[in-house]
Short mmCIF file of C-alpha atoms in Angstrom, two decimals:
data_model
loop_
_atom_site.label_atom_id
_atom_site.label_comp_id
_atom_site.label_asym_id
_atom_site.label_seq_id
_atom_site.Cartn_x
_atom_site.Cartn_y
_atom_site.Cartn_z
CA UNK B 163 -34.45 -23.45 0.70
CA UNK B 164 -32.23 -26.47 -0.15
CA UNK B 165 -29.07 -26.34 1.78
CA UNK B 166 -27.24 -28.97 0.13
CA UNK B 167 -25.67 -28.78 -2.97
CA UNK B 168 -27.04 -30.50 -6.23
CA UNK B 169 -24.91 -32.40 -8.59
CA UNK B 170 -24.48 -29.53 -11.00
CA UNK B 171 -23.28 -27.06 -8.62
CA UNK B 172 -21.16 -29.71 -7.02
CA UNK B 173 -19.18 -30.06 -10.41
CA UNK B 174 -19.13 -26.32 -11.28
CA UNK B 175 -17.27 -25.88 -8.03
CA UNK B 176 -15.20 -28.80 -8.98
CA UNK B 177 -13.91 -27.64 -11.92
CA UNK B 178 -13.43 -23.95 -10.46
CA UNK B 179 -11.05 -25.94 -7.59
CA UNK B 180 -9.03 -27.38 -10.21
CA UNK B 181 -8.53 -24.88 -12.76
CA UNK B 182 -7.69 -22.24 -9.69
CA UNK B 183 -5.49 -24.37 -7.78
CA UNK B 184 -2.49 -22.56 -8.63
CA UNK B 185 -3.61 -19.56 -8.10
CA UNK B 186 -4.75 -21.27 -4.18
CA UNK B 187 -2.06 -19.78 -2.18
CA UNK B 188 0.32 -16.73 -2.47
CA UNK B 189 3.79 -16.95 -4.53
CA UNK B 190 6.51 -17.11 -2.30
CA UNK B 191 8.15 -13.83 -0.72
CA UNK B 192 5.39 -11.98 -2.42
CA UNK B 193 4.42 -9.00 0.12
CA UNK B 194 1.74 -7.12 -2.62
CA UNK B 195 -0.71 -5.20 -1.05
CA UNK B 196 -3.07 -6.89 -4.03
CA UNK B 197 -2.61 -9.83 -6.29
CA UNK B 198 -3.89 -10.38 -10.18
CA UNK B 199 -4.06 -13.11 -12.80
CA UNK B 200 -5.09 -12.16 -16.64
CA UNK B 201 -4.30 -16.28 -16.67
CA UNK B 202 -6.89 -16.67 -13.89
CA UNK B 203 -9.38 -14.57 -15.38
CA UNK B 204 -8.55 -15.63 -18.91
CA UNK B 205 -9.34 -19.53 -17.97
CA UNK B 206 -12.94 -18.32 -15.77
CA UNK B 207 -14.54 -16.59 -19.12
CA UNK B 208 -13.05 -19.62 -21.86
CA UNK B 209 -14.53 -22.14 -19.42
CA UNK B 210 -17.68 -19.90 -18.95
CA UNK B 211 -17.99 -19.80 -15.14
CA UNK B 212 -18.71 -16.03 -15.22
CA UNK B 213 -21.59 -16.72 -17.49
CA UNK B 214 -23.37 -19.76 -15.54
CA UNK B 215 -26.77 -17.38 -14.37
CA UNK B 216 -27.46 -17.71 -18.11
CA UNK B 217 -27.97 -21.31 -18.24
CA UNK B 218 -31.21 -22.10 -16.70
CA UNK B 219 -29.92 -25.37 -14.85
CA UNK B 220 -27.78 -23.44 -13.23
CA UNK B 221 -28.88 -19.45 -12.37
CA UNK B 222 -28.03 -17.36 -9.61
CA UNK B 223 -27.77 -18.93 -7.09
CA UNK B 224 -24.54 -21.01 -8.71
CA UNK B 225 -23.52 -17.20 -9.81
CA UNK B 226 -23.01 -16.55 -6.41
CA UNK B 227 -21.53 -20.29 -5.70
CA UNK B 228 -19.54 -19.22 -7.99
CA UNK B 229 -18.29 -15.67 -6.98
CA UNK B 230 -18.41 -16.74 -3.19
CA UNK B 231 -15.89 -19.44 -4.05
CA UNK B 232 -13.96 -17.36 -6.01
CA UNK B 233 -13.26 -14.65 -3.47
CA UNK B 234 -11.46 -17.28 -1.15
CA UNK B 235 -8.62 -16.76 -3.78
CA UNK B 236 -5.62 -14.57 -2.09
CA UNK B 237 -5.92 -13.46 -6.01
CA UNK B 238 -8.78 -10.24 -6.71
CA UNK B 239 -11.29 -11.82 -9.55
CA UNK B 240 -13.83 -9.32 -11.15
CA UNK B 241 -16.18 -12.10 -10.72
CA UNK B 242 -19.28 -10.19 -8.80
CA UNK B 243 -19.99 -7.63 -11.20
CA UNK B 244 -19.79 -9.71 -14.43
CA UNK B 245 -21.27 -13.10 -13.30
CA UNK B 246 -24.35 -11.61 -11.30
CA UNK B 247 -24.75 -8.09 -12.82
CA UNK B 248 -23.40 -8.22 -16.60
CA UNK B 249 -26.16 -10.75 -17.22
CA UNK B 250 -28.92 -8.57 -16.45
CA UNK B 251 -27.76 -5.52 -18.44
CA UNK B 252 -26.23 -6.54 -21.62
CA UNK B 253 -23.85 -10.01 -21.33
CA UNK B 254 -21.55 -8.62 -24.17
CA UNK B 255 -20.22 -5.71 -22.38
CA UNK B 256 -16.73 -5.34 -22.05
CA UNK B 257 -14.69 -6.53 -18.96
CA UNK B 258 -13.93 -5.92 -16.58
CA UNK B 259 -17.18 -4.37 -15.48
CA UNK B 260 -16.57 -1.77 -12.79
CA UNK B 261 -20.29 -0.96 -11.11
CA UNK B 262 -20.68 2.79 -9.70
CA UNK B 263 -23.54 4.89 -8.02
CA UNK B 264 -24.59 7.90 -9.55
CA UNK B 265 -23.08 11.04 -8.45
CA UNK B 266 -20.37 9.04 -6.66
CA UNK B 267 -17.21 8.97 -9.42
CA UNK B 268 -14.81 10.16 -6.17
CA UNK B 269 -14.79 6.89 -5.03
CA UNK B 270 -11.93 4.01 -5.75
CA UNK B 271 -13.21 1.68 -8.26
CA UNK B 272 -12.14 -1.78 -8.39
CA UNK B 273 -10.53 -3.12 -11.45
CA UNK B 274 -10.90 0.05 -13.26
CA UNK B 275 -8.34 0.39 -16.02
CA UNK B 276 -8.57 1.70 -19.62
CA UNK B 277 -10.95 -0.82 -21.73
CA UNK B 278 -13.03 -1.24 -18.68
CA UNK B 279 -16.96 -0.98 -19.07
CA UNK B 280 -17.65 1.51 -15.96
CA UNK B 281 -22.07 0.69 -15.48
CA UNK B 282 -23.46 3.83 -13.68
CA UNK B 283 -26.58 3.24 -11.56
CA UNK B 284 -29.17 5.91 -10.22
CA UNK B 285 -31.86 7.85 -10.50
CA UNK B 286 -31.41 8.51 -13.85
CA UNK B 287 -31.30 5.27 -14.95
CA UNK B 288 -28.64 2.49 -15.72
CA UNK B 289 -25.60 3.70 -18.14
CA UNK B 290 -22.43 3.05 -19.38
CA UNK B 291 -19.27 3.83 -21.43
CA UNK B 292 -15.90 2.23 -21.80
CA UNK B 293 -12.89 3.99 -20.33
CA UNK B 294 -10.21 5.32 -21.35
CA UNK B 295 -6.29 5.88 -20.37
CA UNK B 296 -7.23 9.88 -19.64
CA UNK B 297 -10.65 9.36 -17.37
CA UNK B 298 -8.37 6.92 -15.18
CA UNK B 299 -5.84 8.33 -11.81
CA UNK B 300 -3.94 5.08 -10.11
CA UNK B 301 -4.41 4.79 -6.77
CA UNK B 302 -1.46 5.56 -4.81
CA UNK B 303 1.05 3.07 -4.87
CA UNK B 304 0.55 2.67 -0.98
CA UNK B 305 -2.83 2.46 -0.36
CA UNK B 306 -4.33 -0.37 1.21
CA UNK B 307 -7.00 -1.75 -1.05
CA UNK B 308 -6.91 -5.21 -1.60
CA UNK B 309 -8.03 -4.86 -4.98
CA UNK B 310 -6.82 -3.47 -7.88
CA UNK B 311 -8.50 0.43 -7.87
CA UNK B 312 -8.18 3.27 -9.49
CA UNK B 313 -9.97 6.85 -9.63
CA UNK B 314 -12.44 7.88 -12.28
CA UNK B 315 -11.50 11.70 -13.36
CA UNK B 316 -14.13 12.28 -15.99
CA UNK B 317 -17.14 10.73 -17.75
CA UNK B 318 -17.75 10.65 -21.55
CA UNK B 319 -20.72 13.35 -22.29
CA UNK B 320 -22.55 10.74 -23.60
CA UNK B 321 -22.97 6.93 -22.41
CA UNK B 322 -24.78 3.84 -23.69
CA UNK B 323 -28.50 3.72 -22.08
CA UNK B 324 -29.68 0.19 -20.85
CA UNK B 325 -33.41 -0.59 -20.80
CA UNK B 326 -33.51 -2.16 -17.39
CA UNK B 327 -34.85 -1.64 -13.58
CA UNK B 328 -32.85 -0.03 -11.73
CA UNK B 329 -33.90 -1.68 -8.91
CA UNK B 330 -33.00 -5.00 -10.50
CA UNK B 331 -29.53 -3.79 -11.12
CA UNK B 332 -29.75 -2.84 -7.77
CA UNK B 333 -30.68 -6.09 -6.26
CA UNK B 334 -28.16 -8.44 -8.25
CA UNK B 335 -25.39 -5.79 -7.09
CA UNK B 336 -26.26 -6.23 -3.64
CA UNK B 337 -26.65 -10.39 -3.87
CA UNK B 338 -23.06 -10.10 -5.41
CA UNK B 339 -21.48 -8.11 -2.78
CA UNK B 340 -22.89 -10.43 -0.66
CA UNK B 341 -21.73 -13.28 -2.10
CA UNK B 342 -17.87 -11.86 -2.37
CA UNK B 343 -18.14 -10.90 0.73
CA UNK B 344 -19.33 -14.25 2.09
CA UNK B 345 -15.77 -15.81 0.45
CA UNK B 346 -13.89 -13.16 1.49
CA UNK B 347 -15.28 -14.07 5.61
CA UNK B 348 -14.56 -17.39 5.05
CA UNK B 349 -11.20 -17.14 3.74
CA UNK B 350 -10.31 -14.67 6.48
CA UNK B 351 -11.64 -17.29 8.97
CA UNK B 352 -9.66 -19.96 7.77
CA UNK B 353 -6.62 -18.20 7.08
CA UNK B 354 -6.65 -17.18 10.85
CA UNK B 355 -7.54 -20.87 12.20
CA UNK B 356 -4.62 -22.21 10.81
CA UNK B 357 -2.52 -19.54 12.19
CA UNK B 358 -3.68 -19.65 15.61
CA UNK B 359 -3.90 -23.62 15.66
CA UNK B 360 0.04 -23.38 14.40
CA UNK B 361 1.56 -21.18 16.65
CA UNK B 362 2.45 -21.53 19.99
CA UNK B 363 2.38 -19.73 23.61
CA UNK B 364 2.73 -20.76 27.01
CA UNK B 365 3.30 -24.41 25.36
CA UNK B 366 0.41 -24.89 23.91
CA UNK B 367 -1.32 -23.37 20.24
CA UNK B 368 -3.20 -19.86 20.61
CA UNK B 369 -6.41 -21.57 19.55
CA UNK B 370 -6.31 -24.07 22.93
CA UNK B 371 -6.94 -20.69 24.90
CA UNK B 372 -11.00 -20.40 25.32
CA UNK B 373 -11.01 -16.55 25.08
CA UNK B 374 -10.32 -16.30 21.82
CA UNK B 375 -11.91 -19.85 20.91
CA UNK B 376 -15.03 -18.31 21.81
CA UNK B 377 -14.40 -15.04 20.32
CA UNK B 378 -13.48 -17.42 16.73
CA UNK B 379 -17.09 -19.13 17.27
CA UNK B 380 -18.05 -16.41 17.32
CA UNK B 381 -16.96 -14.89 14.28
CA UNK B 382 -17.83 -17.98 12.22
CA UNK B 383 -21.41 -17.91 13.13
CA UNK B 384 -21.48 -14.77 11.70
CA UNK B 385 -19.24 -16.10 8.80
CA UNK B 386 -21.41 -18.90 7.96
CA UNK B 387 -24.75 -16.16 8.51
CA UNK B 388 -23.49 -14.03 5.61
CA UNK B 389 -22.68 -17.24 3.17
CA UNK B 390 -26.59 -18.71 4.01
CA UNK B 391 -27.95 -15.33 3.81
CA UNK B 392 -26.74 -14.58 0.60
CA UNK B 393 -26.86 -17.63 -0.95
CA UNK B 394 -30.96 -17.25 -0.38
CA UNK B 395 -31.23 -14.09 -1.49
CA UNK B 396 -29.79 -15.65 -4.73
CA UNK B 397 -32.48 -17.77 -4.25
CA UNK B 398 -35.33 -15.99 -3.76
CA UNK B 399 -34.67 -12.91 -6.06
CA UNK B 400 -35.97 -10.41 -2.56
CA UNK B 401 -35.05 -6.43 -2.62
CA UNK B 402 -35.50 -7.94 1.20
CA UNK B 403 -33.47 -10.63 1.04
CA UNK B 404 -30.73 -8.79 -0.64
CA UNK B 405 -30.43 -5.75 1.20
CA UNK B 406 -30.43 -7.55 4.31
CA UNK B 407 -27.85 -9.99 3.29
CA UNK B 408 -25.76 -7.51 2.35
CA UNK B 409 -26.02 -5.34 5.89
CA UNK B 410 -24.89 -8.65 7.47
CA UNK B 411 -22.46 -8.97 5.27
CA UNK B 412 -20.70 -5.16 5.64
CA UNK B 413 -21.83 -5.72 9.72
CA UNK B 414 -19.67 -8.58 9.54
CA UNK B 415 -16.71 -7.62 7.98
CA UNK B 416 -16.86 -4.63 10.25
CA UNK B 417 -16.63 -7.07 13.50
CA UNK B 418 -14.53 -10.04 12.46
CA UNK B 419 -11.59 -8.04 10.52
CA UNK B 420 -10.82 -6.60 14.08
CA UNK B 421 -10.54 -10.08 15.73
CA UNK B 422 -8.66 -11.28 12.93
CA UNK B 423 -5.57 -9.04 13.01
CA UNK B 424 -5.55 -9.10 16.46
CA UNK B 425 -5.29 -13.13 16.84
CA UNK B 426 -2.55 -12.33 14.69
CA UNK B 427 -0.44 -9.99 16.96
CA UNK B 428 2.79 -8.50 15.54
CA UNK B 429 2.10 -10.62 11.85
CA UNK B 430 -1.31 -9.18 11.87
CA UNK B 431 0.34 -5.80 11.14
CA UNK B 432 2.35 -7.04 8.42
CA UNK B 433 1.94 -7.96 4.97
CA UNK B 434 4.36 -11.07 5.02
CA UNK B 435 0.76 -12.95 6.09
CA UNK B 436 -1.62 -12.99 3.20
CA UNK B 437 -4.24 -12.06 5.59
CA UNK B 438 -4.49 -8.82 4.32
CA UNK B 439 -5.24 -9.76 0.56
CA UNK B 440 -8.85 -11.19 2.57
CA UNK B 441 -9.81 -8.53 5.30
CA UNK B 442 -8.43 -5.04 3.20
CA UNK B 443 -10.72 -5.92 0.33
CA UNK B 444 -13.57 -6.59 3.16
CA UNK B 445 -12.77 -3.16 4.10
CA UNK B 446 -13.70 -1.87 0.69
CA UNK B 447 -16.72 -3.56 0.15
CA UNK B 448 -18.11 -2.31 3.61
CA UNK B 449 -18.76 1.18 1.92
CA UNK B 450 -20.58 -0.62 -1.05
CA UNK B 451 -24.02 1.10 -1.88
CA UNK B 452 -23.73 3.06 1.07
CA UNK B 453 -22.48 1.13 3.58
CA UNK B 454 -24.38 -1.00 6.51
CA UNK B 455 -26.94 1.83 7.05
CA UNK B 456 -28.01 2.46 3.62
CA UNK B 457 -29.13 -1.53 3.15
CA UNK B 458 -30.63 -1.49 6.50
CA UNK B 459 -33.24 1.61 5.03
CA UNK B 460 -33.54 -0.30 2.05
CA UNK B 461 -34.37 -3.69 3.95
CA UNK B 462 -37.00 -1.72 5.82
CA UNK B 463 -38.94 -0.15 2.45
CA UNK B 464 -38.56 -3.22 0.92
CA UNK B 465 -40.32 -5.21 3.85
CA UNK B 466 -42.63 -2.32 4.72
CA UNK B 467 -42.36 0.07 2.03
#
C-alpha cells in the first residue's frame, strides 16, 4: 500500500482546501446543532470532486481522500453516499443520495428532503425512488444529530430497480462510512488539541497534564487506525477490508467521543464549542449497517465465509 500521497491526489486536496476555506470554521455566535451550505455543495459537484472515482487516474481511493477530507468541515456534506456509492449504481441519480437498509425506513436519514434519491439496499436487491414533501417527517427541532435528518413515512409502491451486487453496494457503503468517519475522528481530535493546549489550570495548559496526554495518544492512534484502515480498503476493494475498517471506525467513535467532551468540562456540554458539529454526527454513523457488531460478523464471513 503506498502511504504517501501522489501528485494528483495532492492537488485534488488542494483545490478542495481552497474552494472550502470559508466554509473552515463556524460563523460567529452560531450555536446550530447542524450546519449546511447549498454554496458548498453547489461548488463540490461544478468542480467535480464528488465524481473523481470515475476518472481512472484517480478512483476510490481519492473518493475517500476526498470524503475523509471533507468531513473535517464543521459544515455536513452529502459527500459519502454520492462520491463512493452513486458511482456504482447509476452516476445520474438525483442528490442528495440518502442510502437505507431494507426493512429499516424508522431510522433518521441524513440529508433526506423532498427531491432526494432515497437507494434501498437488501435482500431484495438495490432500489430507488425520489422523495417527496409527503413521505418526509423533520426531525425534531431538538434532536441532536449533527446532520441534517429527517424520517421517511412511506415508500412509493413502485421504485427504480438497479442491476448491481448488492454486496458491492454494500462494500462501497461501508468504505464511505469509513472514510467520513475517519474525518470526522480527526477533526474531533484536533478540535480538542487546540482546546486543551489553550486553556489553562493550575498555571499551566490542560494538555501539559500526562493523564490526559496519554489518554489523547491514545485516542489518535486509534484516529490515525481508522483513516489508514479505510483508506486501504479503498484500496484494495476487500468485503474484509471494508467491514473491518468500518468496525474500527464505529469502535472508535464509540471510545474517543467520551474523552473528547470530557477534556472539555463545562464547554463540552455546550454547543457554543463546535465540537459537537464533529462527535454528534460520529454518534450517528455508529449505528450505520448495524452498528460495530454487524461489520464484525461480516468481517468474519468475508475472511472465513
Amino acid at each position: 500500500m503506498q502511504l504517501s500521497l501522489n501528485e494528483d491526489q495532492t492537488q485534488v486536496l488542494d483545490f478542495i482546501d481552497s474552494l472550502a476555506k470559508p466554509y473552515a470554521t463556524v460563523p460567529m455566535h452560531d450555536v446550530s446543532l447542524a450546519l449546511e451550505s447549498a454554496e458548498l455543495d453547489e461548488a463540490l459537484v461544478e468542480n467535480g470532486f464528488l465524481d473523481v472515482m470515475a476518472v481512472e487516474e484517480l478512483g476510490p481511493v481519492m473518493a475517500a481522500l476526498v470524503i475523509e477530507k471533507l468531513a473535517r468541515l464543521p459544515f455536513a456534506v452529502e459527500a459519502a453516499a454520492s462520491a463512493m456509492v452513486r458511482p456504482l449504481i447509476d452516476p445520474e441519480l438525483p442528490r442528495p443520495l440518502c442510502l437505507m437498509e431494507e426493512g429499516k425506513a424508522r431510522k433518521p436519514l441524513r440529508f433526506l428532503r423532498p427531491g432526494a434519491t432515497v437507494v434501498v439496499v437488501g435482500p431484495s436487491g438495490v432500489k430507488s425512488f425520489i422523495t417527496t414533501e409527503d413521505m418526509i417527517a423533520p426531525a425534531q427541532e431538538d434532536t441532536l444529530y449533527g446532520y441534517p435528518v429527517a424520517f421517511l413515512t412511506s415508500q412509493p409502491d413502485s421504485m427504480t430497480s438497479h442491476d448491481v451486487d448488492v454486496a458491492e453496494i454494500t462494500r462501497a457503503w461501508r468504505v464511505a462510512m469509513a472514510a467520513e468517519a475517519a474525518g470526522l475522528l480527526g477533526a474531533a481530535l484536533a478540535s480538542t488539541v487546540t482546546y486543551v493546549s489553550e486553556r489553562k489550570q493550575f498555571g499551566r495548559p490542560l494538555a501539559t497534564f500526562q493523564g490526559m496526554r496519554h489518554r489523547l495518544a491514545e485516542d489518535q492512534v486509534m484516529t490515525n487506525t481508522a483513516y489508514w484502515m479505510a483508506m486501504r480498503a479503498a484500496g484494495t476493494g476487500s468485503q474484509a477490508d471494508a467491514a473491518m475498517a468500518l468496525h474500527h471506525a464505529q469502535e472508535a467513535a464509540k471510545r474517543v467521543c467520551y474523552d473528547y467532551h470530557q477534556f472539555l468540562g463545562g464547554m463540552g456540554m455546550t454547543l457554543e464549542h463546535p465540537l459537537h458539529l464533529w462527535t454528534y454526527r460520529l454518534k450517528l454513523l455508529t449505528a450505520e449497517l448495524g452498528g460495530r457488531g454487524a461489520q464484525g460478523l461480516a468481517a468474519a464471513e468475508a475472511l472465513w465465509g
